[in-house]
mmCIF file of C-alpha atoms in Angstrom:
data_model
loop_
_atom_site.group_PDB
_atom_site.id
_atom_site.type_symbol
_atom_site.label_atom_id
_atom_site.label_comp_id
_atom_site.label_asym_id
_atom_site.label_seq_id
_atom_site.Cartn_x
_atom_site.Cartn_y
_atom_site.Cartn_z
ATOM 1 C CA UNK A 1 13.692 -27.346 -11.512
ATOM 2 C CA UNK A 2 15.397 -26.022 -14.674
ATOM 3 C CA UNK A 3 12.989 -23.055 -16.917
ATOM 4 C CA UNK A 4 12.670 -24.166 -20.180
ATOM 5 C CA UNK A 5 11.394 -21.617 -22.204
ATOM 6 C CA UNK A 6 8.035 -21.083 -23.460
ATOM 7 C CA UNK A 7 6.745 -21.976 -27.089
ATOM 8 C CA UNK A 8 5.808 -18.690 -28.939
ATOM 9 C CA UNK A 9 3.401 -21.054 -31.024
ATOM 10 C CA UNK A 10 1.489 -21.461 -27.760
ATOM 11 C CA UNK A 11 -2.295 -19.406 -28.267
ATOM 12 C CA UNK A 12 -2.133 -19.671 -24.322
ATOM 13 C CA UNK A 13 1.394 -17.518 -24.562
ATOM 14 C CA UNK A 14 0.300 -15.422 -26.841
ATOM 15 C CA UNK A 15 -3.401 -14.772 -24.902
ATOM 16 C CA UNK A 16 -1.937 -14.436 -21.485
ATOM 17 C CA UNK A 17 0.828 -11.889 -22.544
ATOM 18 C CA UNK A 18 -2.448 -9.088 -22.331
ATOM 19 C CA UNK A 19 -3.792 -10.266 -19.296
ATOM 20 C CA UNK A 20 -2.978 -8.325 -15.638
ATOM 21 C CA UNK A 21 -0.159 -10.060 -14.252
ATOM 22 C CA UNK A 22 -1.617 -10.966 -11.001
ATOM 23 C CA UNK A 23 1.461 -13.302 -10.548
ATOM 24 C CA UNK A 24 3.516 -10.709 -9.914
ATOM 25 C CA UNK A 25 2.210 -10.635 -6.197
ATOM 26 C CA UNK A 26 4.330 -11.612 -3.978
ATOM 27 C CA UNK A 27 2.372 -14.268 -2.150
ATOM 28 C CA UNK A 28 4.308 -14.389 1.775
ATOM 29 C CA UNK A 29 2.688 -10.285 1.999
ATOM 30 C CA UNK A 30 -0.252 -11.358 0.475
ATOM 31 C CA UNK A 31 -0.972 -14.112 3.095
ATOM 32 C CA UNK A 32 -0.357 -11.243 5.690
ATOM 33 C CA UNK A 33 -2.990 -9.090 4.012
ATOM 34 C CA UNK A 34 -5.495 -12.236 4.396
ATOM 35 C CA UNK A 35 -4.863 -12.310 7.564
ATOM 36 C CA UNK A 36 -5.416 -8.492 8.268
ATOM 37 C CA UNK A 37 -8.815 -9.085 6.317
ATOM 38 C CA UNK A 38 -9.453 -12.091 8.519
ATOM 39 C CA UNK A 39 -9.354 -9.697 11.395
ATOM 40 C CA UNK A 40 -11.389 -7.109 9.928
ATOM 41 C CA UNK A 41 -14.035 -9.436 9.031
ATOM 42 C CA UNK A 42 -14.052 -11.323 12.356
ATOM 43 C CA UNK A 43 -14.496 -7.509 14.251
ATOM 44 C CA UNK A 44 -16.658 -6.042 11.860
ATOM 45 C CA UNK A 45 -18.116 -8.435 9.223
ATOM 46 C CA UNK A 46 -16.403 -9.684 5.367
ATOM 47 C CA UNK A 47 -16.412 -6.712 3.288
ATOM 48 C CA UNK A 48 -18.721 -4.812 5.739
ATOM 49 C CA UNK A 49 -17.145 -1.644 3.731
ATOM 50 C CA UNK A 50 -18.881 -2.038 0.808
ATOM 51 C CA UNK A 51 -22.310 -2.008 2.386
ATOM 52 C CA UNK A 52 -21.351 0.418 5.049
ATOM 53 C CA UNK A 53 -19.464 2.912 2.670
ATOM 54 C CA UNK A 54 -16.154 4.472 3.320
ATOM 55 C CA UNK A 55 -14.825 7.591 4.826
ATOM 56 C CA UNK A 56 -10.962 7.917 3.304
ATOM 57 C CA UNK A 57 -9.950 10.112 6.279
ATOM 58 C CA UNK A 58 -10.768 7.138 8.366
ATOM 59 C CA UNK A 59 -8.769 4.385 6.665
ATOM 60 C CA UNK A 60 -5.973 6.934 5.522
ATOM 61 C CA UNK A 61 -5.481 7.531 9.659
ATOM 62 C CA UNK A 62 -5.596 4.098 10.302
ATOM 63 C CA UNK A 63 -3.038 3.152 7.560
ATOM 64 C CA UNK A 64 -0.966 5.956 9.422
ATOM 65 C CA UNK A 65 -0.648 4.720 12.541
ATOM 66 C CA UNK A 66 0.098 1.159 11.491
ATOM 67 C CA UNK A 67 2.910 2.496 9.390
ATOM 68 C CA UNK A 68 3.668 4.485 12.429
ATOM 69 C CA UNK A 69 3.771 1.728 14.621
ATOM 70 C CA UNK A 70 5.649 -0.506 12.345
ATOM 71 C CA UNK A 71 8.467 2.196 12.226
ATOM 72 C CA UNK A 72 8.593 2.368 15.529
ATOM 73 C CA UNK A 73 9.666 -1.123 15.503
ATOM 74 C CA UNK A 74 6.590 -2.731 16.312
ATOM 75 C CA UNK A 75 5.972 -5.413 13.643
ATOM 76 C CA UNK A 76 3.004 -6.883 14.317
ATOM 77 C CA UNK A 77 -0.509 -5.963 16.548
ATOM 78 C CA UNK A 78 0.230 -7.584 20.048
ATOM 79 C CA UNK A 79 -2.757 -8.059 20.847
ATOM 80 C CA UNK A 80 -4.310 -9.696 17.122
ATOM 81 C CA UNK A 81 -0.603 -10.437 16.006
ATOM 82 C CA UNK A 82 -1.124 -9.521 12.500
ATOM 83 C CA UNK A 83 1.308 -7.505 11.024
ATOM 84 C CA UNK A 84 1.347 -3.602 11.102
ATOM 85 C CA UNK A 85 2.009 -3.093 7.341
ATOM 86 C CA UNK A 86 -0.218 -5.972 6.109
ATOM 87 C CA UNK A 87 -3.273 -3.906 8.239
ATOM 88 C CA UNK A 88 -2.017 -0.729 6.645
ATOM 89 C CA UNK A 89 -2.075 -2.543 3.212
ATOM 90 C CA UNK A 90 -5.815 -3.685 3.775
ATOM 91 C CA UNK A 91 -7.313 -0.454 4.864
ATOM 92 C CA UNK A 92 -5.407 1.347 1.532
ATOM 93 C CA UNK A 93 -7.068 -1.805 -0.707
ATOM 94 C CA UNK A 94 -10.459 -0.782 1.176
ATOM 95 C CA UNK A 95 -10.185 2.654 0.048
ATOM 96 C CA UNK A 96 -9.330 1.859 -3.496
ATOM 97 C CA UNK A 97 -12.545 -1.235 -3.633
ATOM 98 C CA UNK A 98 -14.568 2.026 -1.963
ATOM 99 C CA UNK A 99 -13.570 4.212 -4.862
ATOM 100 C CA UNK A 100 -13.786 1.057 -7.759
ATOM 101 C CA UNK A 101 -17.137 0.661 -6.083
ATOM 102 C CA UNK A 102 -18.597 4.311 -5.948
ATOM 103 C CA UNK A 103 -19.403 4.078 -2.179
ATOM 104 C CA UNK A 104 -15.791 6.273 -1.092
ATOM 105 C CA UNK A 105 -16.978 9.546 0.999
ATOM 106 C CA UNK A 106 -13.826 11.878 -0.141
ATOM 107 C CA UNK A 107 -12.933 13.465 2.649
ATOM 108 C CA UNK A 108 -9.680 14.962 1.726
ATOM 109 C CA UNK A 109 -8.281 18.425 2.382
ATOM 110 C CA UNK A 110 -8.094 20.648 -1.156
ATOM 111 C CA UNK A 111 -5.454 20.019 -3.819
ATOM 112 C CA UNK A 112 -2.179 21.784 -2.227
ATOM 113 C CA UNK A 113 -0.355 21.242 -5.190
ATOM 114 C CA UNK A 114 2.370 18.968 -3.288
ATOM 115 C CA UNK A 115 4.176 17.672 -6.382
ATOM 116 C CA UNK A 116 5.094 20.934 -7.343
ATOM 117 C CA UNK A 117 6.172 21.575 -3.993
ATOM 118 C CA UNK A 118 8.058 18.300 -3.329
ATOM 119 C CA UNK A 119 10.125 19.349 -6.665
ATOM 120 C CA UNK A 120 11.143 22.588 -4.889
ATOM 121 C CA UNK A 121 12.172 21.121 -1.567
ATOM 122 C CA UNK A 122 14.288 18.635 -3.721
ATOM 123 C CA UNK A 123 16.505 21.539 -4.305
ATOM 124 C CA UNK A 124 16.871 22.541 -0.807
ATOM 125 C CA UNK A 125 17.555 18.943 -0.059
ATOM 126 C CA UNK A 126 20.028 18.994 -2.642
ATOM 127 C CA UNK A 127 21.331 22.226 -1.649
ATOM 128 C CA UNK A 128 21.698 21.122 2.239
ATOM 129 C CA UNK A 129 23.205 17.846 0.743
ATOM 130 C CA UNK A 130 25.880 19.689 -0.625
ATOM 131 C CA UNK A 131 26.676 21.942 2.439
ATOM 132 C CA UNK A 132 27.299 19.019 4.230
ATOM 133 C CA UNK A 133 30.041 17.906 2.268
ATOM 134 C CA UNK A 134 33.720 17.939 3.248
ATOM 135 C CA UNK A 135 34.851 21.123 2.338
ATOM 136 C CA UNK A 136 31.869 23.147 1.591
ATOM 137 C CA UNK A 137 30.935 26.500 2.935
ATOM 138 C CA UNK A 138 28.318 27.143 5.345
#
């Protein structure tokens, strides 16, 4: 199908150039995410977090070990088959509905200041970067 472009005259244009652009979602990892949801709601109830309330420590774990797991070269659950990353994806979009909704118990450690650290161990990795070129001294 060839684009043809749009008409700037349009008032639909013009109104839906300030809306969120919720099109922008790829829809093959969305239809995973369903399916995590799916899962969730089959073990525990549909958005059984939002009456239940939310410990982040809890879903932040959970998200770990799927991304773990999915690194490891596991792709999907084999028991559920549902794929590692689209579970991790749903517990991170329960934590941010928990906080959007008020109901998140923040359990995370104190502020560490980690940007300012990750900014200092970019130099080192810079600095080892450069030792390991041809010719460089050690």
């Amino acid at each position: 199908m060839e684009r043809k472009d749009t008409n700037p005259e349009n008032p639909k244009e013009a109104a839906g150039r300030g809306r969120i652009p919720l099109h922008l979602i790829p829809d093959g990892p969305l239809a995973w995410v369903a399916m995590a949801f799916h899962e969730g709601a089959s073990k525990y109830d549909p958005y059984n977090w939002r009456t239940a309330g939310v410990r982040a420590g809890t879903y932040v774990a959970a998200a770990r070990r799927h991304i773990a797991k999915w690194w490891n070269r596991e792709d999907a659950d084999p028991v559920t088959r549902v794929h590692h990353l689209a579970n991790a994806v749903a517990g991170l979009l329960i934590l941010m509905d928990a906080e959007i909704q008020g109901n998140l118990t923040d359990d995370r450690p104190p502020h560490q200041g980690l940007t300012e650290l990750m900014g200092r161990l970019a130099e080192v990795q810079k600095h080892l970067s450069d030792m390991a070129q041809p010719g460089a001294r050690t």
